[in-house]
Amino acid sequence: MEKSILKSISAMKKIIILWVSLLTCFNTLAQKTPDLEALKLKLNESGSRYFQVTFLNQAWFRFNDNNPGTTVNGSLQNQSFDIGLRRTRMQLFGQITDRTFIYFQFGQNNFNAQYNAMGNRKIAPFFHDALGEYRVSSGNQLKIGGGLSIISGISRFSQPSIGTIMTMDVPVFAQTTVDQIDQFSRKLSIYARGQIGHWDYRYILSDPFPITSNGQTPPAISSSFANFSQKGHSLQQQGYLIYQFFEQENHTTPYMTGTYLGAKKIVNVAIGGAYQPHAMWQKSVQGDTLYQEMKHVAIESFVDIPLQNHAALSAYAGYFNTHYGNNYLRYNGSMNPATGTTLNASNSLSGQGPVYGNSYPMFGTGSVVYTQIGYLLPSNQGNLSNRLMPYVSATFATYERLGNKSTTTFNAGLNYFFQGHKSKLSLDYQSRPTYQVNQGEVNAGNRLNSLTLQFQVFI
């Protein structure tokens, strides 16, 4: 008994000594580092070489009108309330030599009580990014990199900096292949990116994952609509070109800022695209397998400018032409609060992903117009403490599979910044469409709503 007590005391002493050592080490590093708001370690005297760590957590508290027929763990539920972690991330990155940059991101997404309800809830975290980048030029004119990365073409919202987004969530449809042939929008890629004068560019060659490795049972090949092919393999090309009228955007990582909250004067136009041959397949009437290409193009404009009295305006408008193959459609719901449905193929859209919970038609062959606008209210103070920013956003889509019926989703919300993006509350209201099948014809159903409160902390 005495030996056990002595061992416990000895272990406690070791733990206390370890904690004191770590705190002393961190305090010493902090005293040597002028930027006390960042977990940043200088690797040379000037600080041009550094290594930095960031942490982000987005907790959601949500009330949702569930889609018709929704079940939660086997019970019918017209409405639901859930608590979850939309995103929990850790970034590790730095300029380790004058021209070499490394970046890693580790974390999890969409973690609520229903996460992997029929499996193991403890398998959520994974590496989002792991890349190395070499700056060929003296400035930002040319950088070449490779690894696992979200860098992509199409749109700024295909590669968003989620810690700085203005709306409650990004327009996920812009991440066109998310969790189908990528890892939460990340692909194994090589790329070139840079800034020359007013131009900002990136070109990416990606090696997509097979659809069969995404953790879900892929739908069987169909004669009615295309799906991602389960046979063969092809590389994907992506490109993105921006013209900046005033200041250039941040260029440290491949991620693109959501709103600068008045810190920069950004006005730009951009065009982007992605192409992959033989990405999709479909059965012909005769039963032959037909392979189809996937190609997406987007044109967009982004404005984020400071105004008088420390106010700021942030606005975006974009047109997307998305082609996944004939009649492709996929439902998706962020951090879905439900697990199943009582509907079947005769009265719902089959083979299009989960039609329950908060899901709606998010990806499809067709066209999409997306817009958002927000206004950081004026303040007598020049800092970002205790500031308000209301916003609205809208998605207008037409998809082949829905007979080109108008598919609209609206969001309105309010950000309260305790201290900029580092600590903020966001309240968001969403109105989304529903669809049902009646004697083989797709008809629009009632519109449903959700109300979400998010608390974000970011260092």
XYZ file of C-alpha atoms in Angstrom:
459
model
C 0.000 0.000 0.000
C 2.814 2.403 0.980
C 4.713 1.518 -2.202
C 1.601 2.296 -4.265
C 1.197 5.688 -2.551
C 4.900 6.475 -3.030
C 4.627 5.572 -6.753
C 1.587 7.846 -7.128
C 3.399 10.719 -5.405
C 6.447 10.149 -7.603
C 4.278 10.136 -10.762
C 2.542 13.352 -9.663
C 5.932 15.010 -9.096
C 7.023 14.053 -12.606
C 3.807 15.454 -14.110
C 4.173 18.719 -12.156
C 7.832 19.040 -13.215
C 6.853 18.400 -16.864
C 4.109 21.054 -16.775
C 6.393 23.598 -15.119
C 9.066 22.878 -17.736
C 6.613 23.292 -20.603
C 5.183 26.538 -19.185
C 8.700 27.909 -18.648
C 9.668 26.961 -22.208
C 6.527 28.552 -23.685
C 7.024 31.713 -21.601
C 10.628 31.967 -22.833
C 9.556 31.547 -26.461
C 6.773 34.105 -26.034
C 9.227 36.635 -24.617
C 11.440 36.181 -27.672
C 8.517 36.476 -30.094
C 7.040 39.949 -30.715
C 3.722 38.549 -32.038
C 2.165 37.459 -28.741
C -1.243 36.844 -30.368
C 0.073 33.923 -32.412
C 1.636 30.610 -31.454
C 4.589 31.423 -33.668
C 8.228 30.448 -33.296
C 10.926 32.460 -35.066
C 13.554 30.308 -36.790
C 15.908 33.215 -37.497
C 16.557 36.650 -36.025
C 14.400 38.586 -38.526
C 11.430 36.229 -38.313
C 11.370 35.586 -42.080
C 11.734 31.922 -41.192
C 9.125 30.720 -38.735
C 6.871 27.874 -37.676
C 3.304 28.522 -36.507
C 0.446 26.557 -34.952
C -3.238 27.515 -35.065
C -6.361 25.966 -33.553
C -9.978 26.402 -34.657
C -13.281 25.113 -33.305
C -16.766 25.792 -34.703
C -19.532 24.513 -32.406
C -23.092 24.450 -33.804
C -26.349 24.534 -31.841
C -29.138 23.926 -34.353
C -32.892 23.563 -34.681
C -33.961 21.940 -37.974
C -37.172 21.178 -39.860
C -36.477 17.674 -41.136
C -37.290 16.491 -44.642
C -40.459 14.354 -45.070
C -40.046 10.782 -43.830
C -36.908 11.535 -41.784
C -35.907 9.083 -39.080
C -33.351 9.561 -36.317
C -32.014 6.273 -35.008
C -35.134 4.519 -36.303
C -37.729 6.990 -34.963
C -39.736 9.378 -37.123
C -38.845 12.984 -36.377
C -40.304 16.023 -38.140
C -38.009 18.394 -36.258
C -34.762 17.994 -34.415
C -32.278 19.832 -32.243
C -28.622 18.886 -32.346
C -25.255 20.021 -31.029
C -22.126 19.372 -33.007
C -18.670 20.364 -34.113
C -18.923 21.602 -37.676
C -15.148 21.896 -37.857
C -12.316 21.269 -35.400
C -8.905 21.890 -36.901
C -5.221 22.301 -36.105
C -2.809 23.900 -38.577
C 0.969 23.591 -38.509
C 2.880 25.574 -41.112
C 5.929 27.681 -41.670
C 8.606 29.169 -43.870
C 11.411 26.820 -42.886
C 13.983 28.163 -45.374
C 14.044 31.338 -47.426
C 12.081 29.585 -50.182
C 10.587 26.405 -48.677
C 7.136 26.399 -47.073
C 5.391 23.471 -45.367
C 1.753 23.139 -44.379
C -0.230 20.520 -42.439
C -3.831 20.500 -41.243
C -5.370 17.892 -38.967
C -8.908 17.698 -37.630
C -12.475 16.549 -38.069
C -15.784 17.758 -39.501
C -19.532 17.301 -39.021
C -19.191 15.607 -35.644
C -22.574 15.372 -33.917
C -24.484 12.652 -32.063
C -25.347 10.955 -35.360
C -21.791 10.896 -36.707
C -21.101 7.374 -37.984
C -24.174 6.194 -36.045
C -23.771 2.574 -37.175
C -19.992 2.466 -36.777
C -17.221 3.892 -34.617
C -17.549 7.551 -33.597
C -13.850 7.672 -32.617
C -12.492 7.599 -36.174
C -13.318 11.221 -37.063
C -9.958 13.093 -37.143
C -7.726 12.851 -40.220
C -5.109 14.816 -42.133
C -6.784 17.374 -44.368
C -3.590 18.794 -45.847
C 0.081 17.804 -46.039
C 2.120 19.705 -48.593
C 5.483 21.212 -49.362
C 5.995 24.296 -51.528
C 9.075 25.902 -53.088
C 9.182 29.549 -54.150
C 11.072 29.615 -57.449
C 11.070 33.405 -57.904
C 12.365 36.166 -55.664
C 8.785 37.199 -54.820
C 5.401 35.506 -55.173
C 5.601 35.270 -58.974
C 5.998 31.468 -59.017
C 5.543 28.832 -56.335
C 5.547 25.099 -57.057
C 4.153 22.600 -54.573
C 2.700 19.173 -54.090
C 1.044 16.824 -51.646
C -2.438 16.526 -50.185
C -4.117 19.897 -50.605
C -7.404 21.729 -51.156
C -5.823 23.984 -53.799
C -8.124 23.903 -56.806
C -9.702 25.768 -59.651
C -13.347 26.761 -60.202
C -13.873 29.302 -57.386
C -12.517 30.968 -54.256
C -15.162 28.963 -52.375
C -13.651 25.732 -53.697
C -10.673 26.473 -51.406
C -12.075 28.642 -48.603
C -10.301 29.794 -45.458
C -13.028 28.544 -43.137
C -11.757 30.531 -40.149
C -12.517 33.795 -41.987
C -15.807 33.064 -43.768
C -18.500 35.717 -43.468
C -21.608 33.535 -43.681
C -22.375 30.706 -41.285
C -21.052 28.200 -43.805
C -19.443 28.226 -47.225
C -21.476 27.430 -50.376
C -20.494 23.762 -50.349
C -21.680 23.163 -53.941
C -18.495 24.966 -55.084
C -16.474 22.049 -53.650
C -17.829 19.993 -56.501
C -16.458 16.527 -55.693
C -16.373 16.772 -51.908
C -16.046 13.316 -50.323
C -16.698 11.591 -53.637
C -13.295 11.415 -55.345
C -11.424 13.529 -52.791
C -10.832 13.663 -49.039
C -13.115 16.443 -47.804
C -12.225 18.471 -50.931
C -8.510 17.612 -50.725
C -6.689 15.759 -53.480
C -3.172 14.513 -54.057
C -1.866 17.205 -56.397
C 1.056 19.050 -57.896
C 0.531 22.733 -58.620
C 1.953 26.070 -59.652
C 0.620 29.339 -58.264
C 1.723 32.935 -58.122
C 1.051 36.653 -58.373
C 2.297 38.796 -61.261
C 1.256 42.428 -61.184
C -2.530 42.547 -60.913
C -2.836 38.848 -61.796
C -3.151 35.914 -59.425
C -3.101 32.404 -60.892
C -3.004 28.723 -60.026
C -2.817 25.533 -62.095
C -3.331 22.106 -60.532
C -2.900 18.518 -61.711
C -4.670 16.140 -59.326
C -4.747 12.372 -58.857
C -8.329 11.738 -57.604
C -9.278 8.961 -55.213
C -11.564 6.194 -56.510
C -15.217 6.637 -55.556
C -15.096 3.152 -53.992
C -12.830 4.389 -51.170
C -15.070 7.180 -49.829
C -16.542 5.036 -47.036
C -20.018 4.687 -48.558
C -21.559 2.142 -50.900
C -21.464 3.719 -54.373
C -24.740 3.654 -56.313
C -25.057 1.035 -59.016
C -24.522 2.129 -62.588
C -27.789 3.509 -63.995
C -29.342 4.096 -67.395
C -31.232 7.146 -66.081
C -28.388 9.275 -64.771
C -24.606 9.428 -64.598
C -22.548 8.722 -61.495
C -18.863 8.682 -60.681
C -17.271 5.732 -62.433
C -16.147 2.773 -60.363
C -13.764 1.556 -63.064
C -10.758 3.173 -64.649
C -8.718 6.123 -63.488
C -7.900 9.528 -64.952
C -6.123 12.656 -63.763
C -7.941 15.924 -63.150
C -6.817 19.355 -64.348
C -7.879 22.585 -62.668
C -7.101 26.249 -63.186
C -7.995 29.576 -61.594
C -7.161 33.118 -62.739
C -7.907 36.356 -60.842
C -7.461 39.983 -61.806
C -7.014 42.229 -58.767
C -7.942 45.884 -59.276
C -6.378 47.142 -56.030
C -4.515 45.131 -53.393
C -3.403 41.539 -53.871
C -4.944 38.886 -51.658
C -3.097 36.903 -48.996
C -0.753 34.322 -50.483
C 0.767 32.427 -47.561
C -1.369 29.289 -47.943
C -3.540 28.132 -50.879
C -6.681 28.997 -48.874
C -8.710 32.078 -49.862
C -10.006 34.533 -47.261
C -13.744 34.882 -46.682
C -13.722 38.495 -45.461
C -10.864 40.778 -44.412
C -13.188 42.879 -42.210
C -11.839 46.097 -43.666
C -8.138 45.203 -43.384
C -7.667 45.188 -47.178
C -9.150 46.837 -50.259
C -10.004 43.907 -52.546
C -11.949 44.165 -55.801
C -11.458 41.384 -58.325
C -12.903 39.268 -61.103
C -11.977 35.633 -61.665
C -12.539 32.634 -63.895
C -11.904 29.014 -62.984
C -12.509 25.506 -64.179
C -11.909 21.782 -63.743
C -11.780 18.925 -66.245
C -11.519 15.146 -65.867
C -12.086 12.709 -68.745
C -13.969 9.451 -68.129
C -14.860 10.562 -64.603
C -18.508 9.494 -64.929
C -20.348 6.459 -66.273
C -23.855 5.462 -67.333
C -25.597 2.520 -69.005
C -26.957 2.933 -72.500
C -30.410 1.632 -73.439
C -28.658 -1.385 -74.954
C -26.803 -2.014 -71.677
C -23.389 -0.770 -72.783
C -21.217 1.221 -70.380
C -20.760 4.812 -71.521
C -18.048 6.986 -69.967
C -18.525 10.746 -69.720
C -16.305 13.670 -68.868
C -16.699 15.960 -65.879
C -16.156 19.662 -66.551
C -16.981 22.763 -64.517
C -16.547 26.462 -65.273
C -17.196 29.499 -63.052
C -17.014 33.273 -63.450
C -17.095 35.382 -60.296
C -16.379 38.708 -58.644
C -15.397 39.473 -55.058
C -15.440 42.827 -53.264
C -14.135 43.363 -49.723
C -13.406 46.996 -48.899
C -13.116 49.313 -45.883
C -15.609 52.181 -45.514
C -15.852 55.262 -43.339
C -16.041 54.977 -39.545
C -14.273 51.606 -39.576
C -17.159 49.952 -41.451
C -16.597 47.436 -44.251
C -18.493 45.892 -47.157
C -18.083 42.318 -48.352
C -19.902 41.055 -51.456
C -19.652 38.202 -53.935
C -21.451 37.056 -57.077
C -20.656 34.003 -59.192
C -22.037 31.945 -62.057
C -21.240 28.210 -62.160
C -21.801 25.824 -65.050
C -21.423 22.329 -63.592
C -21.378 19.237 -65.790
C -21.042 15.845 -64.060
C -22.633 13.828 -66.858
C -26.246 13.242 -67.872
C -28.796 14.014 -65.137
C -26.300 13.766 -62.280
C -27.702 14.972 -58.942
C -26.520 14.648 -55.362
C -28.219 15.624 -52.115
C -26.128 16.847 -49.209
C -26.761 18.244 -45.743
C -24.022 19.769 -43.591
C -23.588 17.772 -40.366
C -26.849 15.918 -41.042
C -28.885 15.527 -37.815
C -30.745 12.437 -39.103
C -29.889 8.863 -40.055
C -32.603 7.557 -42.407
C -35.953 7.868 -44.162
C -39.189 5.970 -44.594
C -39.531 7.137 -48.213
C -38.719 4.786 -51.071
C -37.897 4.981 -54.772
C -41.527 5.486 -55.758
C -41.965 8.760 -53.868
C -38.441 10.166 -53.559
C -35.377 10.743 -55.696
C -33.460 7.467 -55.462
C -29.727 7.106 -55.979
C -29.070 10.778 -55.185
C -27.607 10.485 -51.702
C -29.431 10.945 -48.365
C -32.789 12.701 -48.829
C -33.429 12.919 -45.081
C -32.650 15.436 -42.343
C -31.410 18.778 -43.685
C -30.300 17.506 -47.120
C -31.290 19.180 -50.366
C -30.097 19.035 -54.010
C -26.649 20.622 -53.718
C -24.613 19.204 -56.613
C -25.807 18.492 -60.125
C -25.423 18.903 -63.857
C -26.823 22.341 -64.590
C -26.099 25.933 -63.607
C -25.882 27.843 -60.339
C -25.826 31.525 -59.432
C -24.585 32.276 -55.937
C -24.381 35.651 -54.214
C -23.712 36.995 -50.729
C -23.359 40.421 -49.143
C -22.430 41.568 -45.654
C -21.876 44.891 -43.910
C -19.590 45.414 -40.921
C -21.409 48.109 -38.983
C -19.585 51.383 -38.211
C -17.757 51.856 -34.936
C -15.900 54.641 -33.143
C -13.164 52.131 -32.346
C -10.633 50.969 -34.893
C -10.419 47.432 -33.528
C -12.706 44.444 -34.120
C -14.012 44.075 -30.561
C -17.778 43.925 -30.020
C -18.711 44.483 -33.667
C -21.775 43.384 -35.646
C -21.961 42.187 -39.257
C -25.323 41.179 -40.788
C -25.317 39.213 -44.041
C -27.589 37.543 -46.597
C -26.847 34.913 -49.229
C -28.785 33.125 -51.946
C -28.244 30.147 -54.241
C -30.250 29.907 -57.479
C -29.773 26.579 -59.255
C -31.318 24.636 -62.122
C -30.433 20.954 -62.482
C -31.238 18.562 -65.336
C -32.419 15.793 -63.005
C -35.062 18.141 -61.540
C -36.371 19.091 -64.972
C -34.509 22.430 -64.717
C -36.951 23.576 -62.044
C -35.671 26.505 -60.004
C -33.885 25.331 -56.849
C -33.335 28.207 -54.453
C -31.775 28.344 -51.001
C -31.676 31.480 -48.846
C -29.656 32.366 -45.762
C -29.690 35.418 -43.518
C -27.603 35.901 -40.429
C -25.685 38.056 -38.002
C -22.082 37.859 -36.812
C -21.110 39.242 -33.421
C -17.349 39.611 -33.189
C -16.003 39.455 -29.648
C -12.566 39.880 -31.217
C -12.721 39.579 -35.010
C -12.585 36.027 -36.354
C -10.718 34.858 -33.240
C -13.877 34.788 -31.145
C -17.307 35.251 -32.673
C -20.944 34.209 -32.473
C -22.975 33.703 -35.664
C -26.737 33.245 -35.897
C -28.039 31.895 -39.219
C -31.501 31.256 -40.645
C -31.839 29.042 -43.730
C -34.781 28.327 -46.036
C -34.292 25.325 -48.329
C -36.367 23.414 -50.916
C -37.751 19.872 -50.811
C -38.811 17.571 -53.645
C -40.990 14.495 -53.980
C -41.825 12.128 -56.805
C -45.458 11.702 -57.850
C -46.123 9.038 -60.493
C -42.591 9.421 -61.786
C -42.704 13.227 -61.966
C -40.514 15.372 -59.711
C -42.505 18.051 -57.874
C -41.413 20.764 -55.456
C -42.593 20.264 -51.883
C -42.802 22.586 -48.897
C -39.883 24.811 -48.018
C -38.195 23.954 -44.729
C -36.115 25.966 -42.310
C -33.223 25.704 -39.916
C -31.843 28.043 -37.254
C -28.220 27.663 -36.178
C -26.044 29.371 -33.579
C -22.300 28.973 -34.053
C -19.524 29.811 -31.606
C -16.120 30.058 -33.268
C -12.801 30.268 -31.478
C -9.614 30.608 -33.488
C -6.013 31.244 -32.489
